[in-house]
Amino acid sequence: MRKPWFPKETENCHKTAAKKALNEELLRSIQESEREINQWSHSLPSVTHGSQLGMATTEFLGMEKLIVCVHKRQNALCRLICFPWAGGGTSLLAQWGKRLSNSIEVFCVRYPGRETRLNEPFAKDMTSMVNEVTSVLLKELQEKPFAFFGHSFGAYLSFAVALHLKEKYGLEPVHLFVSGAHAPNSEAILPIKSISVSDAKDEEVFEYLQTVGGTPSVLLHNEDVRKNLLLTFKEDFRVFQTFSFEKAEMDIPFSCDITCFNGGDDKPYDLQGWQELTSGDTSFYELPGGHFYLLEPSNEIFLTKHITRCIENAGL
């Protein structure tokens, strides 16, 4: 019989720590949901018409399902909508709401198939995710200025949502922040889209996820967490492979500024193509670290301060 690659005592310790971490995360999610429901119920105007109440309830449930807002700022001048990476949740980016200035309210998008949406099927393609985000957030995006931040898979999704909003509703972010991703019009995306994830062995995918980081090692030693992470990453990657964008030769989709971030130790990205997608300014920042450089506290401080400054200088 093949011996485990770590002692049994270590395995039990990891499982206990992982369960505790998961329970704490679930408890925080439940408590946040209860607070939001309580706030909503007290602020709901008296409605006598059944269809109006049903519509209000549907809108609230859509927001409750899709959006995490840890720090509500009703008087904020702008909203920052954050899009996590493949296989990721809302725990990190949602916390940016406590780091940014009072003039900015942070929404983090919760993808299907995880957290409080664990029992929902994963998205079937990029178009369905774009349509869901747009339909749920449209009222809020029409209400006040907004900016987007997306990392890796989230960068492509944020771009696709921004493009859909511009083409269909004439709405545009005041600033687009993208991180750890090729420009969507780059040929460097094509080889990634041709990878057959369904044929890849779990061990190979898991080794890749360990290499790039982004998940606490204590959780990776829990078999249930590991299986769920592998499934979620594969499903998100499959959605990414349905993303397509072909820039018309003379068409410039956006007029907002675009800022690109990446880790200096990460693989190189083709970023220059972002300049072709806006008539606004495009800037590039390389920070110390690998693909998940943004998890480093010093980098997180830089990102949140820089994003705050860019949004507040956008002439809102």
PDB file of C-alpha atoms in Angstrom:
ATOM      1  CA  MET A   1       0.000   0.000   0.000  1.00  0.00           C
ATOM      2  CA  ARG A   2       1.318   3.419  -0.958  1.00  0.00           C
ATOM      3  CA  LYS A   3       2.044   5.585   2.067  1.00  0.00           C
ATOM      4  CA  PRO A   4       0.497   9.061   2.255  1.00  0.00           C
ATOM      5  CA  TRP A   5       2.919  11.846   1.464  1.00  0.00           C
ATOM      6  CA  PHE A   6       2.273  13.462   4.838  1.00  0.00           C
ATOM      7  CA  PRO A   7       1.795  11.967   8.346  1.00  0.00           C
ATOM      8  CA  LYS A   8      -1.703  11.041   9.509  1.00  0.00           C
ATOM      9  CA  GLU A   9      -1.472  13.512  12.390  1.00  0.00           C
ATOM     10  CA  THR A  10      -0.788  16.297   9.893  1.00  0.00           C
ATOM     11  CA  GLU A  11      -3.711  15.177   7.761  1.00  0.00           C
ATOM     12  CA  ASN A  12      -6.108  15.293  10.732  1.00  0.00           C
ATOM     13  CA  CYS A  13      -4.767  18.684  11.737  1.00  0.00           C
ATOM     14  CA  HIS A  14      -5.263  20.048   8.234  1.00  0.00           C
ATOM     15  CA  LYS A  15      -8.803  18.636   8.045  1.00  0.00           C
ATOM     16  CA  THR A  16      -9.746  20.196  11.391  1.00  0.00           C
ATOM     17  CA  ALA A  17      -8.282  23.568  10.436  1.00  0.00           C
ATOM     18  CA  ALA A  18      -9.938  23.444   7.021  1.00  0.00           C
ATOM     19  CA  LYS A  19     -13.358  22.619   8.478  1.00  0.00           C
ATOM     20  CA  LYS A  20     -12.985  25.449  10.982  1.00  0.00           C
ATOM     21  CA  ALA A  21     -12.020  27.898   8.208  1.00  0.00           C
ATOM     22  CA  LEU A  22     -14.945  26.786   6.046  1.00  0.00           C
ATOM     23  CA  ASN A  23     -17.419  27.015   8.936  1.00  0.00           C
ATOM     24  CA  GLU A  24     -16.220  30.503   9.822  1.00  0.00           C
ATOM     25  CA  GLU A  25     -16.541  31.603   6.182  1.00  0.00           C
ATOM     26  CA  LEU A  26     -20.062  30.127   5.948  1.00  0.00           C
ATOM     27  CA  LEU A  27     -21.091  31.785   9.213  1.00  0.00           C
ATOM     28  CA  ARG A  28     -19.848  35.182   7.982  1.00  0.00           C
ATOM     29  CA  SER A  29     -21.798  34.713   4.743  1.00  0.00           C
ATOM     30  CA  ILE A  30     -25.000  33.786   6.609  1.00  0.00           C
ATOM     31  CA  GLN A  31     -24.661  36.712   9.020  1.00  0.00           C
ATOM     32  CA  GLU A  32     -24.078  39.127   6.148  1.00  0.00           C
ATOM     33  CA  SER A  33     -27.168  37.786   4.363  1.00  0.00           C
ATOM     34  CA  GLU A  34     -29.274  38.212   7.505  1.00  0.00           C
ATOM     35  CA  ARG A  35     -28.078  41.806   7.915  1.00  0.00           C
ATOM     36  CA  GLU A  36     -28.892  42.629   4.289  1.00  0.00           C
ATOM     37  CA  ILE A  37     -32.353  41.067   4.538  1.00  0.00           C
ATOM     38  CA  ASN A  38     -33.031  42.985   7.752  1.00  0.00           C
ATOM     39  CA  GLN A  39     -31.865  46.288   6.225  1.00  0.00           C
ATOM     40  CA  TRP A  40     -33.949  45.680   3.112  1.00  0.00           C
ATOM     41  CA  SER A  41     -37.108  44.790   5.036  1.00  0.00           C
ATOM     42  CA  HIS A  42     -36.904  48.013   7.073  1.00  0.00           C
ATOM     43  CA  SER A  43     -36.275  50.194   4.024  1.00  0.00           C
ATOM     44  CA  LEU A  44     -38.935  48.617   1.786  1.00  0.00           C
ATOM     45  CA  PRO A  45     -41.747  51.117   1.097  1.00  0.00           C
ATOM     46  CA  SER A  46     -45.322  50.032   1.694  1.00  0.00           C
ATOM     47  CA  VAL A  47     -46.530  48.357  -1.478  1.00  0.00           C
ATOM     48  CA  THR A  48     -50.103  47.299  -1.966  1.00  0.00           C
ATOM     49  CA  HIS A  49     -49.896  46.106  -5.548  1.00  0.00           C
ATOM     50  CA  GLY A  50     -48.858  42.455  -5.682  1.00  0.00           C
ATOM     51  CA  SER A  51     -46.882  42.701  -8.913  1.00  0.00           C
ATOM     52  CA  GLN A  52     -44.866  45.653  -7.581  1.00  0.00           C
ATOM     53  CA  LEU A  53     -43.969  43.744  -4.435  1.00  0.00           C
ATOM     54  CA  GLY A  54     -43.070  40.695  -6.494  1.00  0.00           C
ATOM     55  CA  MET A  55     -40.823  42.800  -8.734  1.00  0.00           C
ATOM     56  CA  ALA A  56     -39.115  44.414  -5.741  1.00  0.00           C
ATOM     57  CA  THR A  57     -38.579  41.020  -4.144  1.00  0.00           C
ATOM     58  CA  THR A  58     -37.163  39.555  -7.354  1.00  0.00           C
ATOM     59  CA  GLU A  59     -34.735  42.476  -7.729  1.00  0.00           C
ATOM     60  CA  PHE A  60     -33.585  42.117  -4.127  1.00  0.00           C
ATOM     61  CA  LEU A  61     -33.098  38.365  -4.378  1.00  0.00           C
ATOM     62  CA  GLY A  62     -31.119  38.830  -7.593  1.00  0.00           C
ATOM     63  CA  MET A  63     -28.793  41.308  -5.892  1.00  0.00           C
ATOM     64  CA  GLU A  64     -28.563  39.148  -2.763  1.00  0.00           C
ATOM     65  CA  LYS A  65     -27.547  36.137  -4.848  1.00  0.00           C
ATOM     66  CA  LEU A  66     -25.076  37.828  -7.187  1.00  0.00           C
ATOM     67  CA  ILE A  67     -23.536  40.676  -5.201  1.00  0.00           C
ATOM     68  CA  VAL A  68     -21.560  40.837  -1.961  1.00  0.00           C
ATOM     69  CA  CYS A  69     -21.295  44.297  -0.418  1.00  0.00           C
ATOM     70  CA  VAL A  70     -19.503  44.182   2.922  1.00  0.00           C
ATOM     71  CA  HIS A  71     -19.459  47.912   3.558  1.00  0.00           C
ATOM     72  CA  LYS A  72     -22.536  49.728   2.284  1.00  0.00           C
ATOM     73  CA  ARG A  73     -22.185  53.406   1.388  1.00  0.00           C
ATOM     74  CA  GLN A  74     -25.491  54.750   0.150  1.00  0.00           C
ATOM     75  CA  ASN A  75     -24.026  58.229  -0.362  1.00  0.00           C
ATOM     76  CA  ALA A  76     -21.032  57.012  -2.370  1.00  0.00           C
ATOM     77  CA  LEU A  77     -20.301  58.898  -5.585  1.00  0.00           C
ATOM     78  CA  CYS A  78     -19.166  55.782  -7.448  1.00  0.00           C
ATOM     79  CA  ARG A  79     -19.323  51.994  -7.256  1.00  0.00           C
ATOM     80  CA  LEU A  80     -16.402  49.659  -7.895  1.00  0.00           C
ATOM     81  CA  ILE A  81     -17.597  46.315  -9.252  1.00  0.00           C
ATOM     82  CA  CYS A  82     -15.046  43.536  -8.636  1.00  0.00           C
ATOM     83  CA  PHE A  83     -14.819  40.316 -10.653  1.00  0.00           C
ATOM     84  CA  PRO A  84     -12.836  37.422  -9.051  1.00  0.00           C
ATOM     85  CA  TRP A  85     -10.575  34.904 -10.782  1.00  0.00           C
ATOM     86  CA  ALA A  86     -11.408  31.397 -12.024  1.00  0.00           C
ATOM     87  CA  GLY A  87     -12.251  29.107  -9.119  1.00  0.00           C
ATOM     88  CA  GLY A  88     -12.357  32.119  -6.800  1.00  0.00           C
ATOM     89  CA  GLY A  89     -14.910  33.522  -4.402  1.00  0.00           C
ATOM     90  CA  THR A  90     -15.723  36.924  -2.985  1.00  0.00           C
ATOM     91  CA  SER A  91     -13.824  36.831   0.322  1.00  0.00           C
ATOM     92  CA  LEU A  92     -10.853  38.987  -0.690  1.00  0.00           C
ATOM     93  CA  LEU A  93     -12.189  41.557  -3.138  1.00  0.00           C
ATOM     94  CA  ALA A  94     -15.384  42.168  -1.158  1.00  0.00           C
ATOM     95  CA  GLN A  95     -13.207  43.331   1.747  1.00  0.00           C
ATOM     96  CA  TRP A  96     -11.890  46.179  -0.383  1.00  0.00           C
ATOM     97  CA  GLY A  97     -15.057  47.990   0.637  1.00  0.00           C
ATOM     98  CA  LYS A  98     -13.364  48.661   3.986  1.00  0.00           C
ATOM     99  CA  ARG A  99     -10.155  49.907   2.363  1.00  0.00           C
ATOM    100  CA  LEU A 100     -11.435  52.352  -0.227  1.00  0.00           C
ATOM    101  CA  SER A 101     -12.586  55.879   0.603  1.00  0.00           C
ATOM    102  CA  ASN A 102     -16.118  56.766   1.666  1.00  0.00           C
ATOM    103  CA  SER A 103     -16.803  58.060  -1.833  1.00  0.00           C
ATOM    104  CA  ILE A 104     -16.658  54.513  -3.266  1.00  0.00           C
ATOM    105  CA  GLU A 105     -18.953  51.552  -2.612  1.00  0.00           C
ATOM    106  CA  VAL A 106     -17.585  48.110  -3.502  1.00  0.00           C
ATOM    107  CA  PHE A 107     -19.687  45.330  -5.028  1.00  0.00           C
ATOM    108  CA  CYS A 108     -18.091  41.915  -5.562  1.00  0.00           C
ATOM    109  CA  VAL A 109     -19.684  39.545  -8.059  1.00  0.00           C
ATOM    110  CA  ARG A 110     -20.440  36.043  -6.768  1.00  0.00           C
ATOM    111  CA  TYR A 111     -20.297  33.473  -9.557  1.00  0.00           C
ATOM    112  CA  PRO A 112     -22.702  30.502  -9.628  1.00  0.00           C
ATOM    113  CA  GLY A 113     -21.628  27.167  -8.162  1.00  0.00           C
ATOM    114  CA  ARG A 114     -19.905  28.474  -4.995  1.00  0.00           C
ATOM    115  CA  GLU A 115     -20.497  30.067  -1.573  1.00  0.00           C
ATOM    116  CA  THR A 116     -24.213  30.759  -1.111  1.00  0.00           C
ATOM    117  CA  ARG A 117     -24.765  29.698  -4.750  1.00  0.00           C
ATOM    118  CA  LEU A 118     -23.177  26.285  -4.191  1.00  0.00           C
ATOM    119  CA  ASN A 119     -26.309  24.375  -5.185  1.00  0.00           C
ATOM    120  CA  GLU A 120     -26.745  26.283  -8.440  1.00  0.00           C
ATOM    121  CA  PRO A 121     -25.367  24.916 -11.706  1.00  0.00           C
ATOM    122  CA  PHE A 122     -22.222  26.550 -13.041  1.00  0.00           C
ATOM    123  CA  ALA A 123     -22.571  29.077 -15.845  1.00  0.00           C
ATOM    124  CA  LYS A 124     -22.757  27.497 -19.279  1.00  0.00           C
ATOM    125  CA  ASP A 125     -20.802  30.202 -21.115  1.00  0.00           C
ATOM    126  CA  MET A 126     -19.474  33.749 -20.957  1.00  0.00           C
ATOM    127  CA  THR A 127     -22.611  35.202 -22.551  1.00  0.00           C
ATOM    128  CA  SER A 128     -24.860  33.831 -19.814  1.00  0.00           C
ATOM    129  CA  MET A 129     -22.609  35.341 -17.122  1.00  0.00           C
ATOM    130  CA  VAL A 130     -22.563  38.706 -18.901  1.00  0.00           C
ATOM    131  CA  ASN A 131     -26.353  38.666 -19.201  1.00  0.00           C
ATOM    132  CA  GLU A 132     -26.832  37.803 -15.524  1.00  0.00           C
ATOM    133  CA  VAL A 133     -24.490  40.520 -14.262  1.00  0.00           C
ATOM    134  CA  THR A 134     -26.020  43.091 -16.592  1.00  0.00           C
ATOM    135  CA  SER A 135     -29.651  42.290 -15.788  1.00  0.00           C
ATOM    136  CA  VAL A 136     -29.110  42.293 -12.025  1.00  0.00           C
ATOM    137  CA  LEU A 137     -26.886  45.387 -11.860  1.00  0.00           C
ATOM    138  CA  LEU A 138     -28.377  47.527 -14.623  1.00  0.00           C
ATOM    139  CA  LYS A 139     -30.461  49.697 -12.280  1.00  0.00           C
ATOM    140  CA  GLU A 140     -27.454  50.357 -10.013  1.00  0.00           C
ATOM    141  CA  LEU A 141     -25.170  51.067 -12.955  1.00  0.00           C
ATOM    142  CA  GLN A 142     -27.646  53.579 -14.380  1.00  0.00           C
ATOM    143  CA  GLU A 143     -28.011  55.185 -10.961  1.00  0.00           C
ATOM    144  CA  LYS A 144     -24.444  56.433 -10.455  1.00  0.00           C
ATOM    145  CA  PRO A 145     -20.957  56.195 -12.010  1.00  0.00           C
ATOM    146  CA  PHE A 146     -19.139  52.865 -11.755  1.00  0.00           C
ATOM    147  CA  ALA A 147     -15.717  51.324 -12.334  1.00  0.00           C
ATOM    148  CA  PHE A 148     -14.693  47.694 -12.909  1.00  0.00           C
ATOM    149  CA  PHE A 149     -11.823  45.655 -11.462  1.00  0.00           C
ATOM    150  CA  GLY A 150     -11.165  42.116 -12.672  1.00  0.00           C
ATOM    151  CA  HIS A 151      -8.327  39.694 -12.037  1.00  0.00           C
ATOM    152  CA  SER A 152      -7.396  36.941 -14.511  1.00  0.00           C
ATOM    153  CA  PHE A 153     -10.701  35.320 -15.588  1.00  0.00           C
ATOM    154  CA  GLY A 154     -12.447  38.270 -13.927  1.00  0.00           C
ATOM    155  CA  ALA A 155     -10.613  40.694 -16.217  1.00  0.00           C
ATOM    156  CA  TYR A 156     -12.133  39.061 -19.306  1.00  0.00           C
ATOM    157  CA  LEU A 157     -15.589  38.910 -17.727  1.00  0.00           C
ATOM    158  CA  SER A 158     -15.421  42.563 -16.657  1.00  0.00           C
ATOM    159  CA  PHE A 159     -14.392  43.551 -20.184  1.00  0.00           C
ATOM    160  CA  ALA A 160     -17.234  41.519 -21.710  1.00  0.00           C
ATOM    161  CA  VAL A 161     -19.769  43.106 -19.338  1.00  0.00           C
ATOM    162  CA  ALA A 162     -18.410  46.598 -20.058  1.00  0.00           C
ATOM    163  CA  LEU A 163     -18.598  45.968 -23.797  1.00  0.00           C
ATOM    164  CA  HIS A 164     -22.195  44.706 -23.537  1.00  0.00           C
ATOM    165  CA  LEU A 165     -23.223  47.720 -21.449  1.00  0.00           C
ATOM    166  CA  LYS A 166     -21.668  50.118 -23.951  1.00  0.00           C
ATOM    167  CA  GLU A 167     -23.179  48.479 -27.017  1.00  0.00           C
ATOM    168  CA  LYS A 168     -26.686  47.895 -25.649  1.00  0.00           C
ATOM    169  CA  TYR A 169     -27.225  50.669 -23.096  1.00  0.00           C
ATOM    170  CA  GLY A 170     -24.634  53.338 -23.871  1.00  0.00           C
ATOM    171  CA  LEU A 171     -23.139  52.890 -20.380  1.00  0.00           C
ATOM    172  CA  GLU A 172     -19.399  52.908 -19.763  1.00  0.00           C
ATOM    173  CA  PRO A 173     -17.252  52.568 -16.632  1.00  0.00           C
ATOM    174  CA  VAL A 174     -15.367  55.664 -15.530  1.00  0.00           C
ATOM    175  CA  HIS A 175     -12.296  53.435 -15.274  1.00  0.00           C
ATOM    176  CA  LEU A 176     -11.468  49.843 -16.195  1.00  0.00           C
ATOM    177  CA  PHE A 177      -8.887  48.099 -13.981  1.00  0.00           C
ATOM    178  CA  VAL A 178      -7.598  44.777 -15.291  1.00  0.00           C
ATOM    179  CA  SER A 179      -5.126  42.428 -13.655  1.00  0.00           C
ATOM    180  CA  GLY A 180      -3.184  39.320 -14.659  1.00  0.00           C
ATOM    181  CA  ALA A 181      -4.680  38.973 -18.138  1.00  0.00           C
ATOM    182  CA  HIS A 182      -3.840  39.355 -21.805  1.00  0.00           C
ATOM    183  CA  ALA A 183      -5.573  42.074 -23.797  1.00  0.00           C
ATOM    184  CA  PRO A 184      -8.795  40.529 -25.155  1.00  0.00           C
ATOM    185  CA  ASN A 185      -7.728  41.294 -28.729  1.00  0.00           C
ATOM    186  CA  SER A 186      -4.389  39.503 -28.279  1.00  0.00           C
ATOM    187  CA  GLU A 187      -3.494  36.341 -30.172  1.00  0.00           C
ATOM    188  CA  ALA A 188      -1.883  35.097 -26.955  1.00  0.00           C
ATOM    189  CA  ILE A 189      -5.369  34.052 -25.780  1.00  0.00           C
ATOM    190  CA  LEU A 190      -5.831  31.539 -28.596  1.00  0.00           C
ATOM    191  CA  PRO A 191      -3.518  28.778 -27.274  1.00  0.00           C
ATOM    192  CA  ILE A 192      -5.215  28.988 -23.846  1.00  0.00           C
ATOM    193  CA  LYS A 193      -8.633  28.544 -25.417  1.00  0.00           C
ATOM    194  CA  SER A 194      -7.466  25.394 -27.175  1.00  0.00           C
ATOM    195  CA  ILE A 195      -6.483  23.587 -23.953  1.00  0.00           C
ATOM    196  CA  SER A 196      -8.723  20.584 -23.249  1.00  0.00           C
ATOM    197  CA  VAL A 197      -9.392  20.925 -19.529  1.00  0.00           C
ATOM    198  CA  SER A 198     -11.830  18.016 -19.530  1.00  0.00           C
ATOM    199  CA  ASP A 199      -8.987  15.709 -20.600  1.00  0.00           C
ATOM    200  CA  ALA A 200      -6.525  17.072 -18.056  1.00  0.00           C
ATOM    201  CA  LYS A 201      -5.802  14.890 -15.036  1.00  0.00           C
ATOM    202  CA  ASP A 202      -6.890  16.272 -11.673  1.00  0.00           C
ATOM    203  CA  GLU A 203      -3.333  15.891 -10.405  1.00  0.00           C
ATOM    204  CA  GLU A 204      -2.044  18.137 -13.195  1.00  0.00           C
ATOM    205  CA  VAL A 205      -4.670  20.817 -12.585  1.00  0.00           C
ATOM    206  CA  PHE A 206      -4.101  20.646  -8.837  1.00  0.00           C
ATOM    207  CA  GLU A 207      -0.346  21.012  -9.312  1.00  0.00           C
ATOM    208  CA  TYR A 208      -0.964  24.091 -11.460  1.00  0.00           C
ATOM    209  CA  LEU A 209      -3.265  25.610  -8.835  1.00  0.00           C
ATOM    210  CA  GLN A 210      -0.661  24.983  -6.154  1.00  0.00           C
ATOM    211  CA  THR A 211       1.976  26.638  -8.300  1.00  0.00           C
ATOM    212  CA  VAL A 212       0.053  29.838  -9.034  1.00  0.00           C
ATOM    213  CA  GLY A 213      -1.273  30.107  -5.463  1.00  0.00           C
ATOM    214  CA  GLY A 214      -4.426  31.924  -4.457  1.00  0.00           C
ATOM    215  CA  THR A 215      -5.776  29.273  -2.058  1.00  0.00           C
ATOM    216  CA  PRO A 216      -4.544  28.812   1.556  1.00  0.00           C
ATOM    217  CA  SER A 217      -2.456  25.627   1.768  1.00  0.00           C
ATOM    218  CA  VAL A 218      -4.383  24.448   4.826  1.00  0.00           C
ATOM    219  CA  LEU A 219      -7.519  24.232   2.687  1.00  0.00           C
ATOM    220  CA  LEU A 220      -5.771  22.413  -0.140  1.00  0.00           C
ATOM    221  CA  HIS A 221      -5.024  19.495   2.204  1.00  0.00           C
ATOM    222  CA  ASN A 222      -8.747  18.905   2.720  1.00  0.00           C
ATOM    223  CA  GLU A 223     -10.036  16.401   0.169  1.00  0.00           C
ATOM    224  CA  ASP A 224     -13.519  17.922  -0.103  1.00  0.00           C
ATOM    225  CA  VAL A 225     -12.133  21.411  -0.559  1.00  0.00           C
ATOM    226  CA  ARG A 226      -9.630  20.156  -3.116  1.00  0.00           C
ATOM    227  CA  LYS A 227     -12.297  18.387  -5.176  1.00  0.00           C
ATOM    228  CA  ASN A 228     -14.581  21.412  -5.074  1.00  0.00           C
ATOM    229  CA  LEU A 229     -11.750  23.753  -6.076  1.00  0.00           C
ATOM    230  CA  LEU A 230     -10.778  21.551  -9.016  1.00  0.00           C
ATOM    231  CA  LEU A 231     -14.369  21.356 -10.235  1.00  0.00           C
ATOM    232  CA  THR A 232     -14.977  25.082  -9.841  1.00  0.00           C
ATOM    233  CA  PHE A 233     -11.747  26.034 -11.595  1.00  0.00           C
ATOM    234  CA  LYS A 234     -12.428  23.667 -14.496  1.00  0.00           C
ATOM    235  CA  GLU A 235     -15.957  25.004 -14.946  1.00  0.00           C
ATOM    236  CA  ASP A 236     -14.794  28.635 -14.859  1.00  0.00           C
ATOM    237  CA  PHE A 237     -11.997  27.828 -17.294  1.00  0.00           C
ATOM    238  CA  ARG A 238     -14.523  26.224 -19.621  1.00  0.00           C
ATOM    239  CA  VAL A 239     -16.566  29.442 -19.485  1.00  0.00           C
ATOM    240  CA  PHE A 240     -13.440  31.470 -20.296  1.00  0.00           C
ATOM    241  CA  GLN A 241     -12.910  29.355 -23.406  1.00  0.00           C
ATOM    242  CA  THR A 242     -16.285  30.532 -24.737  1.00  0.00           C
ATOM    243  CA  PHE A 243     -15.111  34.167 -24.566  1.00  0.00           C
ATOM    244  CA  SER A 244     -14.532  35.770 -27.928  1.00  0.00           C
ATOM    245  CA  PHE A 245     -13.772  39.291 -29.066  1.00  0.00           C
ATOM    246  CA  GLU A 246     -12.763  40.582 -32.466  1.00  0.00           C
ATOM    247  CA  LYS A 247     -11.928  44.243 -32.625  1.00  0.00           C
ATOM    248  CA  ALA A 248     -13.132  46.005 -35.760  1.00  0.00           C
ATOM    249  CA  GLU A 249     -10.202  47.721 -37.465  1.00  0.00           C
ATOM    250  CA  MET A 250     -11.430  51.285 -36.948  1.00  0.00           C
ATOM    251  CA  ASP A 251     -13.580  50.723 -33.867  1.00  0.00           C
ATOM    252  CA  ILE A 252     -12.454  51.915 -30.434  1.00  0.00           C
ATOM    253  CA  PRO A 253     -14.983  50.523 -27.918  1.00  0.00           C
ATOM    254  CA  PHE A 254     -14.262  52.731 -24.898  1.00  0.00           C
ATOM    255  CA  SER A 255     -13.290  56.253 -23.941  1.00  0.00           C
ATOM    256  CA  CYS A 256     -12.504  55.529 -20.272  1.00  0.00           C
ATOM    257  CA  ASP A 257      -8.997  55.147 -18.856  1.00  0.00           C
ATOM    258  CA  ILE A 258      -7.669  51.590 -18.517  1.00  0.00           C
ATOM    259  CA  THR A 259      -5.108  50.502 -15.926  1.00  0.00           C
ATOM    260  CA  CYS A 260      -3.328  47.137 -16.213  1.00  0.00           C
ATOM    261  CA  PHE A 261      -1.700  45.414 -13.223  1.00  0.00           C
ATOM    262  CA  ASN A 262       0.393  42.265 -13.134  1.00  0.00           C
ATOM    263  CA  GLY A 263       2.903  40.450 -10.947  1.00  0.00           C
ATOM    264  CA  GLY A 264       6.550  40.699 -11.912  1.00  0.00           C
ATOM    265  CA  ASP A 265       7.101  36.969 -11.324  1.00  0.00           C
ATOM    266  CA  ASP A 266       3.984  35.918 -13.221  1.00  0.00           C
ATOM    267  CA  LYS A 267       4.145  34.771 -16.823  1.00  0.00           C
ATOM    268  CA  PRO A 268       4.370  37.677 -19.309  1.00  0.00           C
ATOM    269  CA  TYR A 269       1.099  39.055 -20.648  1.00  0.00           C
ATOM    270  CA  ASP A 270       0.368  40.817 -23.903  1.00  0.00           C
ATOM    271  CA  LEU A 271      -0.911  44.088 -22.461  1.00  0.00           C
ATOM    272  CA  GLN A 272      -0.275  46.523 -25.287  1.00  0.00           C
ATOM    273  CA  GLY A 273      -3.527  45.578 -26.989  1.00  0.00           C
ATOM    274  CA  TRP A 274      -5.461  47.317 -24.220  1.00  0.00           C
ATOM    275  CA  GLN A 275      -4.297  50.632 -25.677  1.00  0.00           C
ATOM    276  CA  GLU A 276      -6.240  49.890 -28.859  1.00  0.00           C
ATOM    277  CA  LEU A 277      -9.510  49.502 -26.933  1.00  0.00           C
ATOM    278  CA  THR A 278      -9.918  53.012 -25.574  1.00  0.00           C
ATOM    279  CA  SER A 279      -9.403  56.611 -26.590  1.00  0.00           C
ATOM    280  CA  GLY A 280      -8.570  57.322 -22.950  1.00  0.00           C
ATOM    281  CA  ASP A 281      -5.248  56.830 -21.204  1.00  0.00           C
ATOM    282  CA  THR A 282      -3.764  53.378 -20.650  1.00  0.00           C
ATOM    283  CA  SER A 283      -1.249  52.732 -17.869  1.00  0.00           C
ATOM    284  CA  PHE A 284       0.689  49.681 -16.709  1.00  0.00           C
ATOM    285  CA  TYR A 285       1.919  48.673 -13.254  1.00  0.00           C
ATOM    286  CA  GLU A 286       4.082  45.662 -12.393  1.00  0.00           C
ATOM    287  CA  LEU A 287       4.055  44.711  -8.720  1.00  0.00           C
ATOM    288  CA  PRO A 288       6.259  42.206  -6.869  1.00  0.00           C
ATOM    289  CA  GLY A 289       4.915  38.661  -6.793  1.00  0.00           C
ATOM    290  CA  GLY A 290       3.397  35.994  -8.980  1.00  0.00           C
ATOM    291  CA  HIS A 291      -0.074  35.542 -10.458  1.00  0.00           C
ATOM    292  CA  PHE A 292      -1.717  36.240  -7.110  1.00  0.00           C
ATOM    293  CA  TYR A 293       0.476  39.197  -6.250  1.00  0.00           C
ATOM    294  CA  LEU A 294      -2.690  41.030  -5.147  1.00  0.00           C
ATOM    295  CA  LEU A 295      -2.961  38.780  -2.073  1.00  0.00           C
ATOM    296  CA  GLU A 296       0.217  40.321  -0.637  1.00  0.00           C
ATOM    297  CA  PRO A 297      -0.809  42.972   1.950  1.00  0.00           C
ATOM    298  CA  SER A 298       1.599  45.598   0.604  1.00  0.00           C
ATOM    299  CA  ASN A 299       0.304  45.103  -2.952  1.00  0.00           C
ATOM    300  CA  GLU A 300      -3.292  45.185  -1.767  1.00  0.00           C
ATOM    301  CA  ILE A 301      -2.633  48.527  -0.076  1.00  0.00           C
ATOM    302  CA  PHE A 302      -1.083  49.894  -3.269  1.00  0.00           C
ATOM    303  CA  LEU A 303      -3.967  48.634  -5.414  1.00  0.00           C
ATOM    304  CA  THR A 304      -6.734  50.022  -3.224  1.00  0.00           C
ATOM    305  CA  LYS A 305      -5.019  53.391  -2.818  1.00  0.00           C
ATOM    306  CA  HIS A 306      -4.266  53.691  -6.517  1.00  0.00           C
ATOM    307  CA  ILE A 307      -7.784  52.646  -7.529  1.00  0.00           C
ATOM    308  CA  THR A 308      -9.252  55.152  -5.082  1.00  0.00           C
ATOM    309  CA  ARG A 309      -7.085  57.929  -6.500  1.00  0.00           C
ATOM    310  CA  CYS A 310      -7.977  57.079 -10.116  1.00  0.00           C
ATOM    311  CA  ILE A 311     -11.709  57.014  -9.417  1.00  0.00           C
ATOM    312  CA  GLU A 312     -11.676  60.220  -7.394  1.00  0.00           C
ATOM    313  CA  ASN A 313      -9.711  61.937 -10.202  1.00  0.00           C
ATOM    314  CA  ALA A 314     -12.200  60.793 -12.819  1.00  0.00           C
ATOM    315  CA  GLY A 315     -14.185  64.030 -12.461  1.00  0.00           C
ATOM    316  CA  LEU A 316     -17.321  62.492 -10.939  1.00  0.00           C
TER     317      LEU A 316
END
